[in-house]
mmCIF file of C-alpha atoms in Angstrom:
data_model
loop_
_atom_site.group_PDB
_atom_site.id
_atom_site.type_symbol
_atom_site.label_atom_id
_atom_site.label_comp_id
_atom_site.label_asym_id
_atom_site.label_seq_id
_atom_site.Cartn_x
_atom_site.Cartn_y
_atom_site.Cartn_z
ATOM 1 C CA UNK A 13 5.804 -13.279 11.853
ATOM 2 C CA UNK A 14 9.101 -13.037 9.972
ATOM 3 C CA UNK A 15 9.066 -14.211 6.384
ATOM 4 C CA UNK A 16 11.590 -16.266 4.495
ATOM 5 C CA UNK A 17 14.971 -14.579 4.562
ATOM 6 C CA UNK A 18 17.917 -15.096 2.258
ATOM 7 C CA UNK A 19 21.537 -14.072 2.444
ATOM 8 C CA UNK A 20 23.301 -12.481 0.713
ATOM 9 C CA UNK A 21 20.948 -10.344 -1.324
ATOM 10 C CA UNK A 22 23.579 -9.981 -4.038
ATOM 11 C CA UNK A 23 26.802 -11.798 -4.856
ATOM 12 C CA UNK A 24 29.329 -11.083 -7.586
ATOM 13 C CA UNK A 25 32.036 -13.703 -8.024
ATOM 14 C CA UNK A 26 34.470 -14.818 -10.662
ATOM 15 C CA UNK A 27 34.133 -17.992 -12.643
ATOM 16 C CA UNK A 28 35.678 -20.878 -10.732
ATOM 17 C CA UNK A 29 35.020 -19.422 -7.305
ATOM 18 C CA UNK A 30 32.685 -20.824 -4.689
ATOM 19 C CA UNK A 31 29.543 -19.178 -3.384
ATOM 20 C CA UNK A 32 27.251 -20.272 -0.578
ATOM 21 C CA UNK A 33 23.702 -19.018 -0.371
ATOM 22 C CA UNK A 34 21.666 -19.230 2.799
ATOM 23 C CA UNK A 35 17.949 -19.490 3.374
ATOM 24 C CA UNK A 36 16.093 -19.180 6.658
ATOM 25 C CA UNK A 37 12.529 -20.459 6.273
ATOM 26 C CA UNK A 38 9.512 -19.315 8.203
ATOM 27 C CA UNK A 39 9.675 -20.804 11.693
ATOM 28 C CA UNK A 40 7.849 -24.119 11.867
ATOM 29 C CA UNK A 41 7.863 -24.752 8.128
ATOM 30 C CA UNK A 42 9.121 -28.261 7.461
ATOM 31 C CA UNK A 43 9.146 -27.850 3.682
ATOM 32 C CA UNK A 44 11.920 -25.827 2.107
ATOM 33 C CA UNK A 45 12.386 -25.337 -1.616
ATOM 34 C CA UNK A 46 15.105 -23.839 -3.775
ATOM 35 C CA UNK A 47 14.274 -22.309 -7.163
ATOM 36 C CA UNK A 48 16.232 -20.172 -9.574
ATOM 37 C CA UNK A 49 15.646 -17.953 -12.546
ATOM 38 C CA UNK A 50 18.520 -17.600 -14.939
ATOM 39 C CA UNK A 51 18.492 -14.755 -17.440
ATOM 40 C CA UNK A 52 15.842 -15.113 -20.103
ATOM 41 C CA UNK A 53 14.186 -18.124 -18.521
ATOM 42 C CA UNK A 54 11.312 -18.803 -16.179
ATOM 43 C CA UNK A 55 11.625 -19.713 -12.497
ATOM 44 C CA UNK A 56 12.726 -23.332 -12.233
ATOM 45 C CA UNK A 57 12.611 -25.760 -9.327
ATOM 46 C CA UNK A 58 15.925 -27.015 -7.936
ATOM 47 C CA UNK A 59 15.122 -29.134 -4.907
ATOM 48 C CA UNK A 60 12.831 -29.745 -1.951
ATOM 49 C CA UNK A 61 13.657 -30.546 1.660
ATOM 50 C CA UNK A 62 11.287 -31.986 4.198
ATOM 51 C CA UNK A 63 12.952 -31.156 7.469
ATOM 52 C CA UNK A 64 16.570 -32.235 6.937
ATOM 53 C CA UNK A 65 15.849 -34.800 4.213
ATOM 54 C CA UNK A 66 16.003 -34.188 0.483
ATOM 55 C CA UNK A 67 12.560 -35.074 -0.835
ATOM 56 C CA UNK A 68 13.176 -34.187 -4.471
ATOM 57 C CA UNK A 69 16.394 -32.963 -6.041
ATOM 58 C CA UNK A 70 15.408 -33.578 -9.630
ATOM 59 C CA UNK A 71 15.953 -29.955 -10.578
ATOM 60 C CA UNK A 72 19.575 -29.689 -9.498
ATOM 61 C CA UNK A 73 21.482 -28.909 -12.704
ATOM 62 C CA UNK A 74 24.723 -30.766 -11.957
ATOM 63 C CA UNK A 75 27.070 -31.858 -9.204
ATOM 64 C CA UNK A 76 28.526 -28.381 -8.825
ATOM 65 C CA UNK A 77 25.457 -27.597 -6.741
ATOM 66 C CA UNK A 78 25.197 -28.878 -3.177
ATOM 67 C CA UNK A 79 22.271 -28.158 -0.881
ATOM 68 C CA UNK A 80 22.143 -28.934 2.802
ATOM 69 C CA UNK A 81 19.687 -28.458 5.621
ATOM 70 C CA UNK A 82 21.393 -29.783 8.689
ATOM 71 C CA UNK A 83 19.072 -29.823 11.684
ATOM 72 C CA UNK A 84 16.069 -29.130 9.530
ATOM 73 C CA UNK A 85 16.145 -25.373 10.018
ATOM 74 C CA UNK A 86 18.075 -23.130 7.657
ATOM 75 C CA UNK A 87 19.439 -24.361 4.354
ATOM 76 C CA UNK A 88 22.529 -23.580 2.311
ATOM 77 C CA UNK A 89 23.091 -23.915 -1.408
ATOM 78 C CA UNK A 90 26.717 -24.032 -2.471
ATOM 79 C CA UNK A 91 27.916 -23.626 -6.020
ATOM 80 C CA UNK A 92 31.461 -24.889 -6.548
ATOM 81 C CA UNK A 93 33.015 -24.027 -8.923
ATOM 82 C CA UNK A 94 30.695 -21.356 -10.259
ATOM 83 C CA UNK A 95 30.249 -21.018 -14.020
ATOM 84 C CA UNK A 96 28.962 -18.103 -16.069
ATOM 85 C CA UNK A 97 25.633 -19.819 -16.737
ATOM 86 C CA UNK A 98 24.929 -20.002 -13.003
ATOM 87 C CA UNK A 99 24.171 -16.283 -12.964
ATOM 88 C CA UNK A 100 20.599 -15.544 -12.022
ATOM 89 C CA UNK A 101 18.303 -15.131 -9.064
ATOM 90 C CA UNK A 102 18.087 -17.933 -6.514
ATOM 91 C CA UNK A 103 14.868 -18.096 -4.534
ATOM 92 C CA UNK A 104 14.048 -20.052 -1.441
ATOM 93 C CA UNK A 105 10.502 -20.872 -0.378
ATOM 94 C CA UNK A 106 9.021 -22.595 2.636
ATOM 95 C CA UNK A 107 5.665 -24.061 3.442
ATOM 96 C CA UNK A 108 3.642 -26.029 5.897
ATOM 97 C CA UNK A 109 0.846 -28.349 4.914
ATOM 98 C CA UNK A 110 -2.526 -27.340 6.310
ATOM 99 C CA UNK A 111 -5.657 -29.288 5.452
ATOM 100 C CA UNK A 112 -4.064 -30.789 2.362
ATOM 101 C CA UNK A 113 -3.105 -27.434 0.897
ATOM 102 C CA UNK A 114 0.341 -25.960 0.944
ATOM 103 C CA UNK A 115 1.211 -22.396 0.067
ATOM 104 C CA UNK A 116 4.847 -21.748 -0.659
ATOM 105 C CA UNK A 117 6.149 -18.441 0.649
ATOM 106 C CA UNK A 118 9.145 -17.034 -1.121
ATOM 107 C CA UNK A 119 12.132 -15.137 0.108
ATOM 108 C CA UNK A 120 13.492 -12.033 -1.647
ATOM 109 C CA UNK A 121 16.108 -14.034 -3.545
ATOM 110 C CA UNK A 122 19.863 -13.879 -3.951
ATOM 111 C CA UNK A 123 21.065 -12.259 -7.152
ATOM 112 C CA UNK A 124 24.179 -14.066 -8.291
ATOM 113 C CA UNK A 125 26.433 -12.738 -10.989
ATOM 114 C CA UNK A 126 29.341 -14.877 -12.166
ATOM 115 C CA UNK A 127 31.954 -12.974 -14.161
ATOM 116 C CA UNK B 16 17.206 -5.599 -12.954
ATOM 117 C CA UNK B 17 16.675 -9.361 -12.931
ATOM 118 C CA UNK B 18 14.122 -9.165 -15.741
ATOM 119 C CA UNK B 19 16.665 -7.876 -18.272
ATOM 120 C CA UNK B 20 16.810 -10.345 -21.097
ATOM 121 C CA UNK B 21 13.538 -11.943 -20.058
ATOM 122 C CA UNK B 22 11.124 -10.925 -22.796
ATOM 123 C CA UNK B 23 7.888 -10.779 -20.886
ATOM 124 C CA UNK B 24 4.525 -10.052 -22.430
ATOM 125 C CA UNK B 25 3.363 -6.733 -21.084
ATOM 126 C CA UNK B 26 -0.117 -5.599 -20.172
ATOM 127 C CA UNK B 27 -0.511 -1.855 -20.007
ATOM 128 C CA UNK B 28 -3.639 -0.781 -18.154
ATOM 129 C CA UNK B 29 -5.128 2.510 -17.083
ATOM 130 C CA UNK B 30 -5.466 3.074 -13.370
ATOM 131 C CA UNK B 31 -8.960 2.131 -12.273
ATOM 132 C CA UNK B 32 -9.556 -0.282 -15.138
ATOM 133 C CA UNK B 33 -9.761 -4.032 -14.730
ATOM 134 C CA UNK B 34 -6.812 -6.240 -15.697
ATOM 135 C CA UNK B 35 -6.926 -9.775 -17.020
ATOM 136 C CA UNK B 36 -3.768 -11.871 -17.088
ATOM 137 C CA UNK B 37 -3.807 -15.211 -18.836
ATOM 138 C CA UNK B 38 -1.807 -18.365 -18.409
ATOM 139 C CA UNK B 39 -1.807 -21.676 -20.219
ATOM 140 C CA UNK B 40 -0.612 -24.788 -18.437
ATOM 141 C CA UNK B 41 0.460 -28.050 -19.954
ATOM 142 C CA UNK B 42 0.141 -30.713 -17.286
ATOM 143 C CA UNK B 43 -3.383 -32.103 -17.190
ATOM 144 C CA UNK B 44 -2.449 -33.891 -13.951
ATOM 145 C CA UNK B 45 -1.912 -30.595 -12.129
ATOM 146 C CA UNK B 46 -4.459 -30.085 -9.406
ATOM 147 C CA UNK B 47 -3.353 -26.922 -7.681
ATOM 148 C CA UNK B 48 -2.729 -23.530 -9.253
ATOM 149 C CA UNK B 49 -1.332 -20.363 -7.776
ATOM 150 C CA UNK B 50 -0.824 -16.782 -8.875
ATOM 151 C CA UNK B 51 2.220 -14.925 -7.619
ATOM 152 C CA UNK B 52 3.118 -11.242 -7.910
ATOM 153 C CA UNK B 53 6.736 -10.175 -8.085
ATOM 154 C CA UNK B 54 7.807 -6.603 -7.615
ATOM 155 C CA UNK B 55 11.250 -5.403 -8.587
ATOM 156 C CA UNK B 56 13.921 -6.624 -6.191
ATOM 157 C CA UNK B 57 11.555 -8.869 -4.267
ATOM 158 C CA UNK B 58 10.565 -12.508 -4.317
ATOM 159 C CA UNK B 59 7.269 -13.877 -5.641
ATOM 160 C CA UNK B 60 4.396 -12.980 -3.342
ATOM 161 C CA UNK B 61 1.359 -15.257 -3.057
ATOM 162 C CA UNK B 62 -1.860 -13.685 -4.354
ATOM 163 C CA UNK B 63 -4.473 -16.389 -4.690
ATOM 164 C CA UNK B 64 -4.755 -20.108 -5.366
ATOM 165 C CA UNK B 65 -7.338 -22.524 -6.730
ATOM 166 C CA UNK B 66 -7.743 -26.262 -6.692
ATOM 167 C CA UNK B 67 -8.697 -28.237 -9.760
ATOM 168 C CA UNK B 68 -12.136 -29.085 -8.356
ATOM 169 C CA UNK B 69 -13.088 -25.423 -8.627
ATOM 170 C CA UNK B 70 -13.467 -23.133 -11.621
ATOM 171 C CA UNK B 71 -13.547 -19.789 -9.857
ATOM 172 C CA UNK B 72 -12.235 -18.282 -6.672
ATOM 173 C CA UNK B 73 -12.407 -14.710 -5.462
ATOM 174 C CA UNK B 74 -10.174 -12.729 -3.173
ATOM 175 C CA UNK B 75 -9.840 -9.081 -2.390
ATOM 176 C CA UNK B 76 -9.970 -7.336 -5.797
ATOM 177 C CA UNK B 77 -8.719 -10.501 -7.477
ATOM 178 C CA UNK B 78 -10.482 -13.420 -9.115
ATOM 179 C CA UNK B 79 -8.909 -16.552 -10.516
ATOM 180 C CA UNK B 80 -10.672 -18.561 -13.195
ATOM 181 C CA UNK B 81 -9.709 -22.093 -14.135
ATOM 182 C CA UNK B 82 -10.764 -23.791 -17.362
ATOM 183 C CA UNK B 83 -9.510 -27.350 -17.215
ATOM 184 C CA UNK B 84 -10.947 -28.212 -20.622
ATOM 185 C CA UNK B 85 -8.511 -25.931 -22.398
ATOM 186 C CA UNK B 86 -5.915 -25.869 -19.577
ATOM 187 C CA UNK B 87 -6.224 -22.150 -19.075
ATOM 188 C CA UNK B 88 -5.913 -20.024 -15.969
ATOM 189 C CA UNK B 89 -6.611 -16.329 -15.638
ATOM 190 C CA UNK B 90 -6.227 -13.665 -12.989
ATOM 191 C CA UNK B 91 -8.560 -10.719 -12.945
ATOM 192 C CA UNK B 92 -7.633 -7.618 -10.971
ATOM 193 C CA UNK B 93 -10.453 -5.186 -10.333
ATOM 194 C CA UNK B 94 -9.847 -1.437 -10.277
ATOM 195 C CA UNK B 95 -6.142 -1.746 -10.989
ATOM 196 C CA UNK B 96 -3.949 0.505 -8.871
ATOM 197 C CA UNK B 97 -0.366 1.762 -9.329
ATOM 198 C CA UNK B 98 0.737 -0.685 -6.635
ATOM 199 C CA UNK B 99 -0.406 -3.532 -8.862
ATOM 200 C CA UNK B 100 2.451 -2.835 -11.277
ATOM 201 C CA UNK B 101 4.587 -5.963 -11.141
ATOM 202 C CA UNK B 102 5.331 -9.230 -12.914
ATOM 203 C CA UNK B 103 2.651 -11.861 -12.397
ATOM 204 C CA UNK B 104 3.398 -15.567 -12.544
ATOM 205 C CA UNK B 105 1.079 -18.514 -12.629
ATOM 206 C CA UNK B 106 2.330 -21.740 -11.097
ATOM 207 C CA UNK B 107 1.014 -25.268 -10.916
ATOM 208 C CA UNK B 108 1.746 -28.501 -9.154
ATOM 209 C CA UNK B 109 0.461 -32.032 -9.274
ATOM 210 C CA UNK B 110 -0.272 -32.340 -5.608
ATOM 211 C CA UNK B 111 0.250 -30.288 -2.501
ATOM 212 C CA UNK B 112 3.791 -30.708 -1.319
ATOM 213 C CA UNK B 113 5.401 -30.970 -4.717
ATOM 214 C CA UNK B 114 7.504 -28.590 -6.693
ATOM 215 C CA UNK B 115 5.907 -25.681 -8.498
ATOM 216 C CA UNK B 116 6.139 -25.271 -12.248
ATOM 217 C CA UNK B 117 6.070 -21.610 -13.193
ATOM 218 C CA UNK B 118 4.854 -19.874 -16.303
ATOM 219 C CA UNK B 119 6.973 -17.233 -18.008
ATOM 220 C CA UNK B 120 5.272 -14.272 -16.361
ATOM 221 C CA UNK B 121 3.367 -11.208 -17.525
ATOM 222 C CA UNK B 122 4.438 -7.678 -16.728
ATOM 223 C CA UNK B 123 1.594 -5.345 -15.724
ATOM 224 C CA UNK B 124 2.179 -1.617 -16.089
ATOM 225 C CA UNK B 125 -0.432 0.672 -14.564
ATOM 226 C CA UNK B 126 -0.699 4.092 -16.162
ATOM 227 C CA UNK B 127 -1.866 6.937 -13.926
#
């Protein structure tokens, strides 16, 4: 079974540019999460989709970040315009609830560097 | 690497010895706890989890202990191997289906 995949693995952009990150969850997983770790900090939650609906977007830092999951399959996270403090590693995770428990499986992450 | 600038506590352990990694959590309402392992260039990989109605759970070479009185979680790795070298994160959430709150991580270095 394929795991969570993310694209690109690395992205280097200049301040003010736009970057779009993609996440393909494990097939059949309705829950999709975005997290990020910026330099010097711990991994922080950004938002949670259930199928195509945003269940919780309390972790989104500001309106420069836009996440979508049209059709309830893959998800994109767009940063526009990117700022220096957006540099970090962006992780996607997916899960399916089984018997009340839910293990989140993480992708390899996208390493974003804003210059 | 992505850990540059992230000042992680480091546990240095001899190959074959047992490792104990500790984690304190703050939310007394959390009822589900997970340990993840992250190797360089990869995403967090699930190791083992435990629900708040348990105080111990064992897996293959790993044991998680939960002390709700002092809000403390630990991961024990038996007979540590070079492949266990990684950063280990504890995570918690209030109920299945919610966002995870991660700890800062502990780097484990296994000496041959």
